[in-house]
Amino acid sequence: MEQVYQCKLFLYDKKRLHKTTEAAMLEHYVENLIYQESQFIQALSSHNNKRFLHIGATKTIGEYVIKNQVSQCALDNDNQISVTIDNTKKLLSYIDKGLLDFALVEGFFDQSKYQHIEYANVPFIGVCHKDHPFANKVISLNDIFYQHLLIREEGSGTRDILERMLIEHNHTINEFERITSINHFSLLIDVLKRINGITFAYEPLIRNDDELACFTIKGLNISHSFNYVFLDNDYSRDYVLYFNSLRKQ
């Protein structure tokens, strides 16, 4: 294959074999071809014009953001849908394997590898119980490290955003006095209401909860995008545009 493509695909480094950048590009190209072939075969075998949608969403988005769109999609008798809820890292791997047509994620991804369309840009804020000392206040960054932090599991978008924000300001998540990791947002919020702790979340998700309050960190105004992520092909893009159109219904 190296002779065919006139480039190095693998290199040895201290007796370990590594893929080159060119190999990664070829791998991604082949993954895309395999996905498109599967879509073509599916179209040929589907004589009733049904639309088969394999949708991925991160846990927060799946639980709070796309309920109406999924419902609208399911109401259409021409649709056959499958929805997978997982963290950003795993959803991207499912896209690579051709298991998903697209995923709606809040985590970070390689924009050189995937196509993306922004779904929304939302504030990322501190959250606490309404009786917490931080409630509705502006606090210094150093103050948060004396708190009990409730956070999502490794690989989740919200955790990744917080960790990157801290690193940008020469801090790490390990500086918090205490950390509790919960991989389900609803449970995390229920626990938060019962203890004297804090978390970080997207503002729309807690906007209508009267038991919670937000706080901001002085000098920081953080927002983050929800994105449709997919391989660069017409099948995936058409599925994304169709699913996004259901927001208006």
PDB file of C-alpha atoms in Angstrom:
ATOM      1  CA  MET A   1       0.000   0.000   0.000  1.00  0.00           C
ATOM      2  CA  GLU A   2       2.890   2.341   0.654  1.00  0.00           C
ATOM      3  CA  GLN A   3       3.998   1.813  -2.936  1.00  0.00           C
ATOM      4  CA  VAL A   4       0.508   2.508  -4.253  1.00  0.00           C
ATOM      5  CA  TYR A   5       0.060   5.717  -2.262  1.00  0.00           C
ATOM      6  CA  GLN A   6       3.708   6.788  -2.413  1.00  0.00           C
ATOM      7  CA  CYS A   7       3.962   7.560   1.290  1.00  0.00           C
ATOM      8  CA  LYS A   8       4.938   6.005   4.604  1.00  0.00           C
ATOM      9  CA  LEU A   9       1.996   4.537   6.494  1.00  0.00           C
ATOM     10  CA  PHE A  10       3.860   3.082   9.470  1.00  0.00           C
ATOM     11  CA  LEU A  11       7.065   3.921  11.318  1.00  0.00           C
ATOM     12  CA  TYR A  12       9.048   2.091  13.981  1.00  0.00           C
ATOM     13  CA  ASP A  13       9.918   4.022  17.135  1.00  0.00           C
ATOM     14  CA  LYS A  14      12.000   2.040  19.628  1.00  0.00           C
ATOM     15  CA  LYS A  15      10.705  -1.222  18.158  1.00  0.00           C
ATOM     16  CA  ARG A  16       7.096  -0.056  18.370  1.00  0.00           C
ATOM     17  CA  LEU A  17       5.030   0.337  15.206  1.00  0.00           C
ATOM     18  CA  HIS A  18       3.173   3.639  14.837  1.00  0.00           C
ATOM     19  CA  LYS A  19       0.700   4.913  12.261  1.00  0.00           C
ATOM     20  CA  THR A  20       1.791   8.012  10.361  1.00  0.00           C
ATOM     21  CA  THR A  21      -0.453  11.006   9.727  1.00  0.00           C
ATOM     22  CA  GLU A  22      -0.958   9.687   6.209  1.00  0.00           C
ATOM     23  CA  ALA A  23      -2.094   6.326   7.605  1.00  0.00           C
ATOM     24  CA  ALA A  24      -4.643   8.052   9.827  1.00  0.00           C
ATOM     25  CA  MET A  25      -5.936   9.988   6.819  1.00  0.00           C
ATOM     26  CA  LEU A  26      -6.244   6.785   4.800  1.00  0.00           C
ATOM     27  CA  GLU A  27      -7.999   5.035   7.676  1.00  0.00           C
ATOM     28  CA  HIS A  28     -10.530   7.852   7.948  1.00  0.00           C
ATOM     29  CA  TYR A  29     -11.082   7.834   4.180  1.00  0.00           C
ATOM     30  CA  VAL A  30     -11.744   4.078   4.174  1.00  0.00           C
ATOM     31  CA  GLU A  31     -14.131   4.388   7.143  1.00  0.00           C
ATOM     32  CA  ASN A  32     -16.085   6.989   5.193  1.00  0.00           C
ATOM     33  CA  LEU A  33     -16.206   4.779   2.092  1.00  0.00           C
ATOM     34  CA  ILE A  34     -17.413   1.790   4.103  1.00  0.00           C
ATOM     35  CA  TYR A  35     -20.151   3.911   5.679  1.00  0.00           C
ATOM     36  CA  GLN A  36     -21.303   5.255   2.306  1.00  0.00           C
ATOM     37  CA  GLU A  37     -21.341   1.749   0.830  1.00  0.00           C
ATOM     38  CA  SER A  38     -23.519   0.533   3.710  1.00  0.00           C
ATOM     39  CA  GLN A  39     -25.931   3.407   3.073  1.00  0.00           C
ATOM     40  CA  PHE A  40     -26.048   2.606  -0.636  1.00  0.00           C
ATOM     41  CA  ILE A  41     -26.759  -1.084   0.032  1.00  0.00           C
ATOM     42  CA  GLN A  42     -29.452  -0.096   2.512  1.00  0.00           C
ATOM     43  CA  ALA A  43     -31.061   2.186  -0.075  1.00  0.00           C
ATOM     44  CA  LEU A  44     -31.052  -0.597  -2.679  1.00  0.00           C
ATOM     45  CA  SER A  45     -32.634  -3.101  -0.313  1.00  0.00           C
ATOM     46  CA  SER A  46     -35.269  -0.706   1.024  1.00  0.00           C
ATOM     47  CA  HIS A  47     -38.216  -0.918  -1.369  1.00  0.00           C
ATOM     48  CA  ASN A  48     -40.597   1.064   0.805  1.00  0.00           C
ATOM     49  CA  ASN A  49     -38.536   4.285   0.963  1.00  0.00           C
ATOM     50  CA  LYS A  50     -38.078   4.079   4.707  1.00  0.00           C
ATOM     51  CA  ARG A  51     -35.503   6.355   6.276  1.00  0.00           C
ATOM     52  CA  PHE A  52     -33.139   4.531   8.647  1.00  0.00           C
ATOM     53  CA  LEU A  53     -31.594   6.901  11.192  1.00  0.00           C
ATOM     54  CA  HIS A  54     -28.862   5.955  13.640  1.00  0.00           C
ATOM     55  CA  ILE A  55     -28.552   8.932  15.973  1.00  0.00           C
ATOM     56  CA  GLY A  56     -26.096   9.503  18.794  1.00  0.00           C
ATOM     57  CA  ALA A  57     -26.296  12.043  21.595  1.00  0.00           C
ATOM     58  CA  THR A  58     -24.350  12.767  24.727  1.00  0.00           C
ATOM     59  CA  LYS A  59     -26.160  12.030  27.968  1.00  0.00           C
ATOM     60  CA  THR A  60     -26.983  15.625  28.809  1.00  0.00           C
ATOM     61  CA  ILE A  61     -28.276  16.416  25.328  1.00  0.00           C
ATOM     62  CA  GLY A  62     -30.201  13.167  25.063  1.00  0.00           C
ATOM     63  CA  GLU A  63     -31.910  13.691  28.385  1.00  0.00           C
ATOM     64  CA  TYR A  64     -32.729  17.392  28.131  1.00  0.00           C
ATOM     65  CA  VAL A  65     -32.407  18.746  24.591  1.00  0.00           C
ATOM     66  CA  ILE A  66     -33.672  16.477  21.794  1.00  0.00           C
ATOM     67  CA  LYS A  67     -36.782  14.853  23.257  1.00  0.00           C
ATOM     68  CA  ASN A  68     -39.104  16.729  20.908  1.00  0.00           C
ATOM     69  CA  GLN A  69     -37.006  16.023  17.813  1.00  0.00           C
ATOM     70  CA  VAL A  70     -36.796  12.303  18.556  1.00  0.00           C
ATOM     71  CA  SER A  71     -40.555  12.216  19.187  1.00  0.00           C
ATOM     72  CA  GLN A  72     -41.279  14.000  15.911  1.00  0.00           C
ATOM     73  CA  CYS A  73     -38.951  11.627  14.107  1.00  0.00           C
ATOM     74  CA  ALA A  74     -40.644   8.582  15.632  1.00  0.00           C
ATOM     75  CA  LEU A  75     -44.117   9.847  14.673  1.00  0.00           C
ATOM     76  CA  ASP A  76     -43.213   9.676  10.978  1.00  0.00           C
ATOM     77  CA  ASN A  77     -44.088   6.183   9.729  1.00  0.00           C
ATOM     78  CA  ASP A  78     -41.392   6.469   7.066  1.00  0.00           C
ATOM     79  CA  ASN A  79     -38.686   6.589   9.726  1.00  0.00           C
ATOM     80  CA  GLN A  80     -36.972   3.754  11.509  1.00  0.00           C
ATOM     81  CA  ILE A  81     -34.714   5.194  14.190  1.00  0.00           C
ATOM     82  CA  SER A  82     -32.127   4.071  16.696  1.00  0.00           C
ATOM     83  CA  VAL A  83     -30.849   6.449  19.383  1.00  0.00           C
ATOM     84  CA  THR A  84     -27.603   5.805  21.254  1.00  0.00           C
ATOM     85  CA  ILE A  85     -26.769   7.797  24.394  1.00  0.00           C
ATOM     86  CA  ASP A  86     -23.124   7.859  25.472  1.00  0.00           C
ATOM     87  CA  ASN A  87     -20.222  10.204  26.115  1.00  0.00           C
ATOM     88  CA  THR A  88     -18.521  12.159  23.345  1.00  0.00           C
ATOM     89  CA  LYS A  89     -15.481   9.914  23.054  1.00  0.00           C
ATOM     90  CA  LYS A  90     -17.526   6.765  22.551  1.00  0.00           C
ATOM     91  CA  LEU A  91     -19.956   8.420  20.153  1.00  0.00           C
ATOM     92  CA  LEU A  92     -17.079   9.518  17.932  1.00  0.00           C
ATOM     93  CA  SER A  93     -15.780   5.950  17.878  1.00  0.00           C
ATOM     94  CA  TYR A  94     -19.249   4.748  16.820  1.00  0.00           C
ATOM     95  CA  ILE A  95     -19.233   7.264  13.967  1.00  0.00           C
ATOM     96  CA  ASP A  96     -15.812   5.988  12.889  1.00  0.00           C
ATOM     97  CA  LYS A  97     -17.151   2.425  12.821  1.00  0.00           C
ATOM     98  CA  GLY A  98     -20.193   3.412  10.760  1.00  0.00           C
ATOM     99  CA  LEU A  99     -22.588   2.615  13.599  1.00  0.00           C
ATOM    100  CA  LEU A 100     -24.012   6.151  13.732  1.00  0.00           C
ATOM    101  CA  ASP A 101     -25.092   8.516  10.968  1.00  0.00           C
ATOM    102  CA  PHE A 102     -24.300  11.469  13.210  1.00  0.00           C
ATOM    103  CA  ALA A 103     -24.047  12.458  16.853  1.00  0.00           C
ATOM    104  CA  LEU A 104     -25.084  15.576  18.734  1.00  0.00           C
ATOM    105  CA  VAL A 105     -22.334  16.287  21.242  1.00  0.00           C
ATOM    106  CA  GLU A 106     -21.144  18.977  23.617  1.00  0.00           C
ATOM    107  CA  GLY A 107     -17.634  17.623  23.990  1.00  0.00           C
ATOM    108  CA  PHE A 108     -14.508  18.471  22.025  1.00  0.00           C
ATOM    109  CA  PHE A 109     -13.722  16.714  18.744  1.00  0.00           C
ATOM    110  CA  ASP A 110     -11.169  16.869  15.933  1.00  0.00           C
ATOM    111  CA  GLN A 111     -12.614  19.373  13.464  1.00  0.00           C
ATOM    112  CA  SER A 112     -10.112  18.275  10.824  1.00  0.00           C
ATOM    113  CA  LYS A 113     -11.531  14.744  10.953  1.00  0.00           C
ATOM    114  CA  TYR A 114     -15.269  15.365  11.220  1.00  0.00           C
ATOM    115  CA  GLN A 115     -17.777  17.665   9.597  1.00  0.00           C
ATOM    116  CA  HIS A 116     -19.932  19.592  12.041  1.00  0.00           C
ATOM    117  CA  ILE A 117     -22.926  21.909  12.182  1.00  0.00           C
ATOM    118  CA  GLU A 118     -23.603  23.995  15.275  1.00  0.00           C
ATOM    119  CA  TYR A 119     -26.841  23.212  17.077  1.00  0.00           C
ATOM    120  CA  ALA A 120     -26.640  25.925  19.739  1.00  0.00           C
ATOM    121  CA  ASN A 121     -24.177  27.975  21.756  1.00  0.00           C
ATOM    122  CA  VAL A 122     -25.057  27.975  25.447  1.00  0.00           C
ATOM    123  CA  PRO A 123     -23.617  29.465  28.661  1.00  0.00           C
ATOM    124  CA  PHE A 124     -21.605  27.084  30.852  1.00  0.00           C
ATOM    125  CA  ILE A 125     -22.113  28.138  34.469  1.00  0.00           C
ATOM    126  CA  GLY A 126     -21.532  27.206  38.076  1.00  0.00           C
ATOM    127  CA  VAL A 127     -24.526  25.586  39.787  1.00  0.00           C
ATOM    128  CA  CYS A 128     -25.380  25.113  43.462  1.00  0.00           C
ATOM    129  CA  HIS A 129     -28.344  24.818  45.800  1.00  0.00           C
ATOM    130  CA  LYS A 130     -30.283  28.065  46.255  1.00  0.00           C
ATOM    131  CA  ASP A 131     -29.130  28.215  49.905  1.00  0.00           C
ATOM    132  CA  HIS A 132     -25.438  27.711  49.102  1.00  0.00           C
ATOM    133  CA  PRO A 133     -23.147  30.691  49.909  1.00  0.00           C
ATOM    134  CA  PHE A 134     -22.263  30.964  46.186  1.00  0.00           C
ATOM    135  CA  ALA A 135     -25.900  31.320  45.075  1.00  0.00           C
ATOM    136  CA  ASN A 136     -26.346  34.176  42.567  1.00  0.00           C
ATOM    137  CA  LYS A 137     -22.898  35.595  43.324  1.00  0.00           C
ATOM    138  CA  VAL A 138     -19.695  36.364  41.471  1.00  0.00           C
ATOM    139  CA  ILE A 139     -16.788  34.561  43.112  1.00  0.00           C
ATOM    140  CA  SER A 140     -13.064  34.241  42.551  1.00  0.00           C
ATOM    141  CA  LEU A 141     -11.635  31.188  40.821  1.00  0.00           C
ATOM    142  CA  ASN A 142      -9.645  30.206  43.915  1.00  0.00           C
ATOM    143  CA  ASP A 143     -12.821  30.018  46.008  1.00  0.00           C
ATOM    144  CA  ILE A 144     -14.204  27.016  44.129  1.00  0.00           C
ATOM    145  CA  PHE A 145     -11.389  24.692  45.200  1.00  0.00           C
ATOM    146  CA  TYR A 146     -12.615  24.680  48.819  1.00  0.00           C
ATOM    147  CA  GLN A 147     -15.901  23.141  47.673  1.00  0.00           C
ATOM    148  CA  HIS A 148     -17.237  19.621  47.207  1.00  0.00           C
ATOM    149  CA  LEU A 149     -17.369  19.244  43.419  1.00  0.00           C
ATOM    150  CA  LEU A 150     -19.936  16.980  41.791  1.00  0.00           C
ATOM    151  CA  ILE A 151     -18.916  16.144  38.256  1.00  0.00           C
ATOM    152  CA  ARG A 152     -19.657  13.812  35.391  1.00  0.00           C
ATOM    153  CA  GLU A 153     -17.475  10.839  34.484  1.00  0.00           C
ATOM    154  CA  GLU A 154     -14.251  10.990  32.491  1.00  0.00           C
ATOM    155  CA  GLY A 155     -14.995  11.316  28.778  1.00  0.00           C
ATOM    156  CA  SER A 156     -18.098  13.454  29.287  1.00  0.00           C
ATOM    157  CA  GLY A 157     -18.316  16.828  27.574  1.00  0.00           C
ATOM    158  CA  THR A 158     -19.071  18.886  30.676  1.00  0.00           C
ATOM    159  CA  ARG A 159     -16.121  17.433  32.571  1.00  0.00           C
ATOM    160  CA  ASP A 160     -13.808  18.028  29.613  1.00  0.00           C
ATOM    161  CA  ILE A 161     -14.865  21.674  29.358  1.00  0.00           C
ATOM    162  CA  LEU A 162     -14.263  22.272  33.065  1.00  0.00           C
ATOM    163  CA  GLU A 163     -10.881  20.545  33.013  1.00  0.00           C
ATOM    164  CA  ARG A 164      -9.729  22.562  30.003  1.00  0.00           C
ATOM    165  CA  MET A 165     -10.904  25.799  31.590  1.00  0.00           C
ATOM    166  CA  LEU A 166      -8.933  25.033  34.742  1.00  0.00           C
ATOM    167  CA  ILE A 167      -5.792  24.119  32.802  1.00  0.00           C
ATOM    168  CA  GLU A 168      -5.996  27.410  30.894  1.00  0.00           C
ATOM    169  CA  HIS A 169      -5.789  29.147  34.281  1.00  0.00           C
ATOM    170  CA  ASN A 170      -2.983  26.936  35.638  1.00  0.00           C
ATOM    171  CA  HIS A 171      -5.196  24.748  37.815  1.00  0.00           C
ATOM    172  CA  THR A 172      -6.384  21.143  37.756  1.00  0.00           C
ATOM    173  CA  ILE A 173      -9.490  19.361  38.913  1.00  0.00           C
ATOM    174  CA  ASN A 174      -7.469  17.603  41.605  1.00  0.00           C
ATOM    175  CA  GLU A 175      -7.241  20.849  43.585  1.00  0.00           C
ATOM    176  CA  PHE A 176     -10.849  20.553  44.751  1.00  0.00           C
ATOM    177  CA  GLU A 177     -11.256  19.646  48.403  1.00  0.00           C
ATOM    178  CA  ARG A 178     -13.536  16.748  47.483  1.00  0.00           C
ATOM    179  CA  ILE A 179     -14.806  15.259  44.212  1.00  0.00           C
ATOM    180  CA  THR A 180     -17.808  13.025  43.559  1.00  0.00           C
ATOM    181  CA  SER A 181     -18.170  11.603  40.042  1.00  0.00           C
ATOM    182  CA  ILE A 182     -21.642  10.609  38.790  1.00  0.00           C
ATOM    183  CA  ASN A 183     -22.303   9.547  35.217  1.00  0.00           C
ATOM    184  CA  HIS A 184     -25.977  10.547  35.180  1.00  0.00           C
ATOM    185  CA  PHE A 185     -26.930  14.227  35.195  1.00  0.00           C
ATOM    186  CA  SER A 186     -30.339  13.855  36.871  1.00  0.00           C
ATOM    187  CA  LEU A 187     -28.852  11.874  39.742  1.00  0.00           C
ATOM    188  CA  LEU A 188     -25.994  14.356  40.018  1.00  0.00           C
ATOM    189  CA  ILE A 189     -28.467  17.227  40.379  1.00  0.00           C
ATOM    190  CA  ASP A 190     -30.570  15.316  42.921  1.00  0.00           C
ATOM    191  CA  VAL A 191     -27.469  14.705  45.037  1.00  0.00           C
ATOM    192  CA  LEU A 192     -26.396  18.334  44.648  1.00  0.00           C
ATOM    193  CA  LYS A 193     -29.685  19.460  46.170  1.00  0.00           C
ATOM    194  CA  ARG A 194     -29.014  17.346  49.255  1.00  0.00           C
ATOM    195  CA  ILE A 195     -25.409  18.305  49.946  1.00  0.00           C
ATOM    196  CA  ASN A 196     -23.462  21.518  50.235  1.00  0.00           C
ATOM    197  CA  GLY A 197     -21.627  21.162  46.921  1.00  0.00           C
ATOM    198  CA  ILE A 198     -21.246  22.712  43.482  1.00  0.00           C
ATOM    199  CA  THR A 199     -21.224  21.579  39.870  1.00  0.00           C
ATOM    200  CA  PHE A 200     -20.890  23.103  36.404  1.00  0.00           C
ATOM    201  CA  ALA A 201     -23.541  22.729  33.728  1.00  0.00           C
ATOM    202  CA  TYR A 202     -25.272  24.354  30.774  1.00  0.00           C
ATOM    203  CA  GLU A 203     -27.602  27.127  31.858  1.00  0.00           C
ATOM    204  CA  PRO A 204     -30.713  25.956  29.920  1.00  0.00           C
ATOM    205  CA  LEU A 205     -30.652  22.623  31.740  1.00  0.00           C
ATOM    206  CA  ILE A 206     -31.205  24.136  35.180  1.00  0.00           C
ATOM    207  CA  ARG A 207     -33.084  27.300  34.215  1.00  0.00           C
ATOM    208  CA  ASN A 208     -36.492  26.141  35.450  1.00  0.00           C
ATOM    209  CA  ASP A 209     -35.376  24.420  38.653  1.00  0.00           C
ATOM    210  CA  ASP A 210     -36.413  26.600  41.600  1.00  0.00           C
ATOM    211  CA  GLU A 211     -34.194  24.684  44.032  1.00  0.00           C
ATOM    212  CA  LEU A 212     -31.004  25.609  42.192  1.00  0.00           C
ATOM    213  CA  ALA A 213     -29.042  28.806  41.728  1.00  0.00           C
ATOM    214  CA  CYS A 214     -26.167  29.757  39.482  1.00  0.00           C
ATOM    215  CA  PHE A 215     -22.896  31.496  40.226  1.00  0.00           C
ATOM    216  CA  THR A 216     -20.222  32.983  38.005  1.00  0.00           C
ATOM    217  CA  ILE A 217     -16.464  33.115  38.311  1.00  0.00           C
ATOM    218  CA  LYS A 218     -14.978  36.584  38.158  1.00  0.00           C
ATOM    219  CA  GLY A 219     -13.391  37.309  34.796  1.00  0.00           C
ATOM    220  CA  LEU A 220     -14.748  34.157  33.156  1.00  0.00           C
ATOM    221  CA  ASN A 221     -17.639  34.151  30.715  1.00  0.00           C
ATOM    222  CA  ILE A 222     -17.796  30.615  29.364  1.00  0.00           C
ATOM    223  CA  SER A 223     -20.098  29.355  26.643  1.00  0.00           C
ATOM    224  CA  HIS A 224     -19.897  26.210  24.579  1.00  0.00           C
ATOM    225  CA  SER A 225     -21.423  24.830  21.410  1.00  0.00           C
ATOM    226  CA  PHE A 226     -23.577  21.782  20.924  1.00  0.00           C
ATOM    227  CA  ASN A 227     -22.621  20.326  17.542  1.00  0.00           C
ATOM    228  CA  TYR A 228     -23.867  17.775  15.088  1.00  0.00           C
ATOM    229  CA  VAL A 229     -20.778  15.718  14.207  1.00  0.00           C
ATOM    230  CA  PHE A 230     -20.597  13.390  11.217  1.00  0.00           C
ATOM    231  CA  LEU A 231     -18.389  11.964   8.478  1.00  0.00           C
ATOM    232  CA  ASP A 232     -17.966  14.072   5.354  1.00  0.00           C
ATOM    233  CA  ASN A 233     -20.584  12.635   3.003  1.00  0.00           C
ATOM    234  CA  ASP A 234     -23.989  13.558   1.614  1.00  0.00           C
ATOM    235  CA  TYR A 235     -25.862  10.778   3.422  1.00  0.00           C
ATOM    236  CA  SER A 236     -24.851  11.985   6.873  1.00  0.00           C
ATOM    237  CA  ARG A 237     -25.345  15.655   6.043  1.00  0.00           C
ATOM    238  CA  ASP A 238     -28.864  15.011   4.731  1.00  0.00           C
ATOM    239  CA  TYR A 239     -29.742  13.092   7.899  1.00  0.00           C
ATOM    240  CA  VAL A 240     -28.469  15.954  10.051  1.00  0.00           C
ATOM    241  CA  LEU A 241     -30.422  18.573   8.092  1.00  0.00           C
ATOM    242  CA  TYR A 242     -33.581  16.476   8.284  1.00  0.00           C
ATOM    243  CA  PHE A 243     -33.265  15.891  12.026  1.00  0.00           C
ATOM    244  CA  ASN A 244     -32.455  19.552  12.660  1.00  0.00           C
ATOM    245  CA  SER A 245     -35.563  20.623  10.725  1.00  0.00           C
ATOM    246  CA  LEU A 246     -37.685  18.836  13.340  1.00  0.00           C
ATOM    247  CA  ARG A 247     -36.735  21.502  15.906  1.00  0.00           C
ATOM    248  CA  LYS A 248     -39.279  23.811  14.280  1.00  0.00           C
ATOM    249  CA  GLN A 249     -42.205  21.392  14.590  1.00  0.00           C
TER     250      GLN A 249
END
